[in-house]
Short mmCIF file of C-alpha atoms in Angstrom, two decimals:
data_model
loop_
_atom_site.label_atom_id
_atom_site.label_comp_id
_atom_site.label_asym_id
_atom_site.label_seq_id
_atom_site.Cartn_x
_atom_site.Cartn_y
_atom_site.Cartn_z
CA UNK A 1 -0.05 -28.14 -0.79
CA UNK A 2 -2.52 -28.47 -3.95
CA UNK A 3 -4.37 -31.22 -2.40
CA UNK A 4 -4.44 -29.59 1.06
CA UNK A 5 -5.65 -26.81 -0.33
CA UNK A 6 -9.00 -28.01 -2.22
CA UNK A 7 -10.25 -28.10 1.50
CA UNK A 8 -9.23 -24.45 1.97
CA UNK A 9 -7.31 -23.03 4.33
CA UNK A 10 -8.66 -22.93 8.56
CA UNK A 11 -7.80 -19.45 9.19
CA UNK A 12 -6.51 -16.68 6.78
CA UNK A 13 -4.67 -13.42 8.97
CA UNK A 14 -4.81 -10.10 6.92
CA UNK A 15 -2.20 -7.79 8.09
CA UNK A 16 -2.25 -4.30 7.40
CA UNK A 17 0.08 -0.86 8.23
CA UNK A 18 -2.16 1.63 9.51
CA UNK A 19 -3.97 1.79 13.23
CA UNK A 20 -7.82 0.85 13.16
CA UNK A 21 -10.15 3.31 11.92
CA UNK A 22 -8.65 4.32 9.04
CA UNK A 23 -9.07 3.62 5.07
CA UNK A 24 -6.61 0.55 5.17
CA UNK A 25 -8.08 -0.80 8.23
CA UNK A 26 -12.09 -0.91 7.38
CA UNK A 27 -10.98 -2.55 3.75
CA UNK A 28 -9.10 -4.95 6.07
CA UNK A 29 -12.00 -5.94 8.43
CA UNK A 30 -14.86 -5.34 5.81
CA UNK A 31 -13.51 -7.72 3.20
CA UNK A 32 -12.03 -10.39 5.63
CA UNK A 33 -15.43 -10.36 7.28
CA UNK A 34 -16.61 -11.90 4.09
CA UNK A 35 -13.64 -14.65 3.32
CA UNK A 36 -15.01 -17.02 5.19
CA UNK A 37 -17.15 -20.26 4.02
CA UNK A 38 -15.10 -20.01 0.48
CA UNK A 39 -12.93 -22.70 -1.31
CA UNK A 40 -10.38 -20.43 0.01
CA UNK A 41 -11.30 -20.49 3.88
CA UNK A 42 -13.56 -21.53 6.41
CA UNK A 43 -13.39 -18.86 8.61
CA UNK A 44 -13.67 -14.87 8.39
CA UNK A 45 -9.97 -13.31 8.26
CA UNK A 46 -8.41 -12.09 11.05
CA UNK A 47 -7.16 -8.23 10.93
CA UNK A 48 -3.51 -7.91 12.69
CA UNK A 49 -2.54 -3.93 12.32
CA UNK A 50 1.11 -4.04 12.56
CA UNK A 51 1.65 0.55 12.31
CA UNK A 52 5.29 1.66 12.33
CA UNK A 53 7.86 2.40 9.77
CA UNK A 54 5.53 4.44 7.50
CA UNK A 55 3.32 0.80 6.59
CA UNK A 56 7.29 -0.74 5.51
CA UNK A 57 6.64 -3.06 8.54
CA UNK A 58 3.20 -4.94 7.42
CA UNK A 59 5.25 -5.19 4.38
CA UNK A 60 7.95 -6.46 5.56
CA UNK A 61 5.81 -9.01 8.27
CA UNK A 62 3.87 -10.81 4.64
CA UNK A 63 7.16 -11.09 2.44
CA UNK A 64 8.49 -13.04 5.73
CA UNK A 65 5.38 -15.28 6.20
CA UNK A 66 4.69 -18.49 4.72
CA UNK A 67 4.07 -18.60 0.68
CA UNK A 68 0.59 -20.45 1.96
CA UNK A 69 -1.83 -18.23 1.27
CA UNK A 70 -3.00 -18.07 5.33
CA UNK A 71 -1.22 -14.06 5.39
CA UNK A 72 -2.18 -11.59 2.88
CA UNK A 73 -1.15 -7.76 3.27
CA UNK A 74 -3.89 -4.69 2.92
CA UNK A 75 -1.85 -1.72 1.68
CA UNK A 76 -1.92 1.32 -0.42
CA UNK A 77 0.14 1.36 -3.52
CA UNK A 78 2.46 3.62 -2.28
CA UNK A 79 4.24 1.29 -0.43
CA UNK A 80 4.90 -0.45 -3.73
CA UNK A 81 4.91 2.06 -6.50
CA UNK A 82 6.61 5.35 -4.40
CA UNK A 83 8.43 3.95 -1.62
CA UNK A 84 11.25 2.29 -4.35
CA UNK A 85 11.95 5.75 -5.44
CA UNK A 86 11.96 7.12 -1.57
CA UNK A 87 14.07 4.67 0.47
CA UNK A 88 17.65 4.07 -0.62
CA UNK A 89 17.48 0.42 1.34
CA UNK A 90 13.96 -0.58 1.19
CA UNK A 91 14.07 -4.08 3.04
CA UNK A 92 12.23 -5.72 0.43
CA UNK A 93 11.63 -5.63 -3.72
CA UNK A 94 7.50 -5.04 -4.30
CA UNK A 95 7.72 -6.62 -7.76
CA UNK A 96 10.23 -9.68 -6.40
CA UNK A 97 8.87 -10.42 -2.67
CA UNK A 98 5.47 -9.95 -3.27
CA UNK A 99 3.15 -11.63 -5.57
CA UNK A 100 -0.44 -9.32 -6.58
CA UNK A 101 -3.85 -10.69 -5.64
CA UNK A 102 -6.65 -8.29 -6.18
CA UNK A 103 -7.06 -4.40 -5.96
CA UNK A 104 -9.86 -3.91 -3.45
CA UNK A 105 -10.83 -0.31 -3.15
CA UNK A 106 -10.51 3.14 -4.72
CA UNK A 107 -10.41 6.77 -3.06
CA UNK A 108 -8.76 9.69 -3.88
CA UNK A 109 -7.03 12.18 -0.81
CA UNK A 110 -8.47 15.39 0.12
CA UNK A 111 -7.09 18.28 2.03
CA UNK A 112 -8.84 20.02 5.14
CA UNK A 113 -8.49 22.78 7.09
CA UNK A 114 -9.46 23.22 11.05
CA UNK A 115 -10.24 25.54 13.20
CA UNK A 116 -6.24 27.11 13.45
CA UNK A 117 -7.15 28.26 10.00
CA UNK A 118 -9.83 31.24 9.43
CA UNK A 119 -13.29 30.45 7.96
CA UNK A 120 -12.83 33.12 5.44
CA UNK A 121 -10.84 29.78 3.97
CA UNK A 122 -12.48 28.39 1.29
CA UNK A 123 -10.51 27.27 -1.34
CA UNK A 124 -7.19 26.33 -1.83
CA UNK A 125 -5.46 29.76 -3.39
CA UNK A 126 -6.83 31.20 0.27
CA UNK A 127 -5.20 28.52 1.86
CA UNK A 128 -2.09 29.11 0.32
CA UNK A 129 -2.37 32.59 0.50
CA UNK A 130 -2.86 32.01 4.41
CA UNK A 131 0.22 30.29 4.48
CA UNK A 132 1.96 33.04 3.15
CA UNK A 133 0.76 35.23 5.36
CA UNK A 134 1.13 32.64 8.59
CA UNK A 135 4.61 31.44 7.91
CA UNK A 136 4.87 29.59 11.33
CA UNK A 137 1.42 28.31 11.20
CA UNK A 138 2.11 26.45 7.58
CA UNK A 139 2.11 23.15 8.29
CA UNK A 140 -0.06 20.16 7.06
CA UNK A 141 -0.19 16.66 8.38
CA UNK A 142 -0.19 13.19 6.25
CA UNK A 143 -0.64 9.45 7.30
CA UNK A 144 2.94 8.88 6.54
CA UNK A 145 6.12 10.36 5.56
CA UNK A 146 6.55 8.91 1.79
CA UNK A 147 2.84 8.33 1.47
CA UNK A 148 0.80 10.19 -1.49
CA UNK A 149 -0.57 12.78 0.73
CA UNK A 150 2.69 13.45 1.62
CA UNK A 151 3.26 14.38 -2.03
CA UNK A 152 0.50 15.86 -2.63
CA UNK A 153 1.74 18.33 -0.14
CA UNK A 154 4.70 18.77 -1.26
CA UNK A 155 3.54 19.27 -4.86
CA UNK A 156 1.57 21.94 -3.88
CA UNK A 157 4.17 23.83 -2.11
CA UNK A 158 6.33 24.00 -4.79
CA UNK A 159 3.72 24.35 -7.87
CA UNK A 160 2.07 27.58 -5.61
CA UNK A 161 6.24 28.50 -3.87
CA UNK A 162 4.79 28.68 -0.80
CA UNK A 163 6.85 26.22 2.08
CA UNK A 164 4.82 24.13 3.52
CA UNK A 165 5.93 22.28 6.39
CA UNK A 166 5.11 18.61 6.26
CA UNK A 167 4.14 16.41 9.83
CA UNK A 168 4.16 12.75 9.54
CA UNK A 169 1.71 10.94 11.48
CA UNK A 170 1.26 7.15 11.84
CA UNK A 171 -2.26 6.72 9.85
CA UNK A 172 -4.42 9.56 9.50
CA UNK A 173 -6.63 9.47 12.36
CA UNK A 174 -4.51 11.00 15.14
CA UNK A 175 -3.54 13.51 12.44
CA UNK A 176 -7.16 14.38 12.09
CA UNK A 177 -7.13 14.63 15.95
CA UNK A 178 -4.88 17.33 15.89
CA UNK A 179 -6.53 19.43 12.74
CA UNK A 180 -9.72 19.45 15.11
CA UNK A 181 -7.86 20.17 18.03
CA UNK A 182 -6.41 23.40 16.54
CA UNK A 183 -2.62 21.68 16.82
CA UNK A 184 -2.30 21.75 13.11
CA UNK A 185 -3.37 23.72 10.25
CA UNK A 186 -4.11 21.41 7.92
CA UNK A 187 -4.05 17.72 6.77
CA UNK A 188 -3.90 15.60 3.44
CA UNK A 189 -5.14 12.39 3.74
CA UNK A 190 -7.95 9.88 2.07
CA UNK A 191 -10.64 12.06 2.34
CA UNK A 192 -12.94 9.48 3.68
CA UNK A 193 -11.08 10.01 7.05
CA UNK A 194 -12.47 13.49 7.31
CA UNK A 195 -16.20 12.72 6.24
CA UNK A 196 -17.60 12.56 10.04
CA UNK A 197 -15.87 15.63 11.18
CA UNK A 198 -16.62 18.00 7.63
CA UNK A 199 -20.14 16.71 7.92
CA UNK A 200 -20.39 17.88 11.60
CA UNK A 201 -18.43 20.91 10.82
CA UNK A 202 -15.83 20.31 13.03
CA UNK A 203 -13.04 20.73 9.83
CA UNK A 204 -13.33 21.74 6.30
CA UNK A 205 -12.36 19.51 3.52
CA UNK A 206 -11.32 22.44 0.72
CA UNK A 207 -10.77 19.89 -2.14
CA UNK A 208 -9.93 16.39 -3.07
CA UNK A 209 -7.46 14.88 -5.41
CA UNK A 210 -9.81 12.47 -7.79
CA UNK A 211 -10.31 13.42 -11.62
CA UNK A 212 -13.73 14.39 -11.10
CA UNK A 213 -15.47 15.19 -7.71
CA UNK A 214 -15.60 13.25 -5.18
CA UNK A 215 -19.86 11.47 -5.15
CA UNK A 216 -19.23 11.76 -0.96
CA UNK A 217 -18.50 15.36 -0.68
CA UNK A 218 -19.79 16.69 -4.52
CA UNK A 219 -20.01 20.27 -3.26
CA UNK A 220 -16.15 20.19 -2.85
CA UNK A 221 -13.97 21.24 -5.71
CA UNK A 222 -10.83 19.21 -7.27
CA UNK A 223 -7.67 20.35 -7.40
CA UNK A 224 -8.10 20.18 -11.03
CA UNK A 225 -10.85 22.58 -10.98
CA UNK A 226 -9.02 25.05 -8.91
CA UNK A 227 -6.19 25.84 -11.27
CA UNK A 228 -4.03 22.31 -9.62
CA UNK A 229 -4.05 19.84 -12.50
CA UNK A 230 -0.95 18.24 -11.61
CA UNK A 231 -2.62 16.97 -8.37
CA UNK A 232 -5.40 14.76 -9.82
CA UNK A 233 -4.26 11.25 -7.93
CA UNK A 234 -6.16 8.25 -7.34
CA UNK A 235 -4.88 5.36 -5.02
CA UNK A 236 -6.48 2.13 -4.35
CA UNK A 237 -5.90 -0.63 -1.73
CA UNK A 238 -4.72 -3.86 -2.74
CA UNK A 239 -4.15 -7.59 -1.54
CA UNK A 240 -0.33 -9.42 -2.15
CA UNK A 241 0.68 -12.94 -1.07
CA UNK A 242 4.45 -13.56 -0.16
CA UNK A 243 6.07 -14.11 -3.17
CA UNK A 244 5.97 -18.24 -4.55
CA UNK A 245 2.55 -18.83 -3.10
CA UNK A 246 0.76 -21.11 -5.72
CA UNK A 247 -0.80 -19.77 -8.78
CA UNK A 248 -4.20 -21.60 -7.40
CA UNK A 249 -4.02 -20.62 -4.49
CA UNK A 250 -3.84 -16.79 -5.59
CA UNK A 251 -6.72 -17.33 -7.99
CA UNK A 252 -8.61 -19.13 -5.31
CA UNK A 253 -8.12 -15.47 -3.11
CA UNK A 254 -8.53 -13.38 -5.92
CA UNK A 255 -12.30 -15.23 -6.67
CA UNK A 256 -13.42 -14.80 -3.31
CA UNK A 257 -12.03 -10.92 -2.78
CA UNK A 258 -14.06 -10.02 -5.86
CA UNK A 259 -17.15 -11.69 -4.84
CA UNK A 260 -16.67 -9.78 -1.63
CA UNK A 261 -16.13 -6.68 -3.11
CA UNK A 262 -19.88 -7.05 -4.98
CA UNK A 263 -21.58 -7.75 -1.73
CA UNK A 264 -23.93 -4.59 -0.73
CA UNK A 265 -22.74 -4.85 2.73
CA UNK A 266 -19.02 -3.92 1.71
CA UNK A 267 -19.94 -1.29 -0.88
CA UNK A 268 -22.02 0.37 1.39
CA UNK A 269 -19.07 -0.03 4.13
CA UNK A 270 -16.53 1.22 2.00
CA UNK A 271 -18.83 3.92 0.91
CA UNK A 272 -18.91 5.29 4.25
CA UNK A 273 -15.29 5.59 3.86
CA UNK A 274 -15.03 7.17 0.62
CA UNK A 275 -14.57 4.33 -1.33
CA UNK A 276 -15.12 2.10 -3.76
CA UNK A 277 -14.82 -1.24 -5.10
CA UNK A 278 -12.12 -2.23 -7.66
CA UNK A 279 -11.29 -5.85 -7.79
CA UNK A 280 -10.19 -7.24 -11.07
CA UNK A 281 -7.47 -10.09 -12.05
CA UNK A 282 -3.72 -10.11 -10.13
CA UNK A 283 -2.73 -9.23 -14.18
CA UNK A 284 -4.67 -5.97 -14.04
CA UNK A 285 -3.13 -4.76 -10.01
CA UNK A 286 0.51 -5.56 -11.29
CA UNK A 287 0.28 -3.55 -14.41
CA UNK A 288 -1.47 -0.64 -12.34
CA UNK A 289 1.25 -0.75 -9.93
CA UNK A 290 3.67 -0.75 -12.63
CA UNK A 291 1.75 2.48 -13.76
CA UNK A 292 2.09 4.52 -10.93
CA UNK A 293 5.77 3.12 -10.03
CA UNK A 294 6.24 5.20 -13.43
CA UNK A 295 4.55 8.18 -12.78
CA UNK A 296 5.28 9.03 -9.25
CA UNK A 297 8.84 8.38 -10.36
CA UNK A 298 10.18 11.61 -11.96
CA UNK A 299 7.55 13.21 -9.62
CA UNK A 300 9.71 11.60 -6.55
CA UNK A 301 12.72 13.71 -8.21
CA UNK A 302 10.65 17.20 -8.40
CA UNK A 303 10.03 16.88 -4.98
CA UNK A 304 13.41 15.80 -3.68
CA UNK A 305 12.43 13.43 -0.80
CA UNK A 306 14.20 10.68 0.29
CA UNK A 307 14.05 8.95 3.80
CA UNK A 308 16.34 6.40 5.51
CA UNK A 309 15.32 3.25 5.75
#
């Protein structure tokens, strides 16, 4: 497999949980785009979007594949750091089945409102005093049921006592559908998903989750700044092999995600989403996800979710 490899692999497939559109997805394709013509592969990645089971199943599809290198997984950390703490029988170990390549890009969630919910709405104490008064009408949407916008929901709730009804959706985009389409109230998600539609006023992002304010939407307060510092969250994107691919063939993916992450052409693209570039050594994304599998532990407990698997 060493030897094979110093020609580099034909084809590499990058599979990913979330429909295409989303955060996850334009990571996927922008980064792939540029794998090609390495000492890892001679051709641009392939994007395979395998939604369903909350992202468990793109998961679940890369611990299965061949410890080659040829099928990496896109996901969000919380697949890896909450979803342990969530699912009684999670079909696979993150820190056993799955071995780190490179973080690829940073965002931080926001939460919007749409036109179900008054304009008078401008910050988040009148949303939640809103929900008070709207009982039926209190309901917010995330990408996924266990996901950190999920949480951040929840958190919320119970830091302000005000029940707020969660709605899972698969990825955030036909969430955002809804928000616009007056089916929903509300919706936490990356807020790079709701850039187009809060720049054409069609919803209202009323803050966002990073430690300082967002450079995409700076007129929008954190959740920090509006009396919510529990709900300062960052969480980035990252690459894993199956577990017992080759050390060199890891670094070799590793090298060329990083270079790809310094290109214009993807900061610019991930820009457009709200994001930005991480990268760094498969050292530096295991103890991060060891990180927030700490922290969103205990948090896991305050909130009292769990889900079958």
């Amino acid at each position: 497999l060493q030897h094979a490899f110093a020609q580099g692999l034909e084809q590499v497939k990058i599979v990913n949980g979330f429909p295409a559109g989303g955060s996850a997805d334009v990571t996927s394709r922008r980064i792939g785009e540029k794998l090609g013509g390495s000492a890892y592969t001679k051709n641009a990645a392939v994007v395979e979007n395998k939604t369903g089971a909350a992202g468990r199943i793109a998961v679940e599809t890369v611990k299965n594949a061949a410890p080659d290198g040829a099928t990496l997984l896109l996901t969000p950390y919380s697949m890896m750091s909450i979803y342990p703490h969530i699912y009684k029988q999670l079909s696979y170990d993150p820190f056993k089945d799955l071995a780190a390549v490179a973080m690829a890009s940073m965002l931080s969630h926001g939460l919007a409102v749409g036109p179900m919910v008054p304009a008078s709405v401008k910050t988040v104490k009148d949303y939640l005093a809103w929900c008070k008064a709207n009982p039926t009408l209190a309901n917010y949407g995330s990408p996924a049921a266990g996901s950190t916008p999920h949480f951040l929901g929840a958190l919320l709730g119970l830091e302000a006592n005000v029940d707020l009804k969660h709605v899972p959706y698969r990825g955030s985009i036909p969430g955002i559908t809804d928000v616009i389409g007056g089916q929903l109230a509300s919706m936490f998600t990356p807020h790079g998903d709701f850039l187009p539609n809060h720049k054409a006023g069609k919803l209202r992002i009323i803050a966002t989750s990073g430690k300082q304010r967002s450079a995409f939407v700076p007129e929008v307060p954190t959740f920090a700044e509006q009396g919510f510092p529990d709900l300062v969250v960052e969480e980035w994107f990252g690459f894993y092999a199956p577990a017992k691919t080759p050390a060199a063939v890891v670094t070799s993916a590793n090298q060329v995600i990083n270079t790809a992450l310094k290109e214009k052409t993807v900061i610019d693209s991930l820009a457009l989403s709200a994001m930005v570039p991480v990268g760094g050594s498969p050292e530096d994304m295991a103890k991060s996800m060891k990180h927030y599998f700490d922290f969103w532990g205990p948090l896991v407990k305050k909130i009292g979710f769990t889900a079958e698997s």
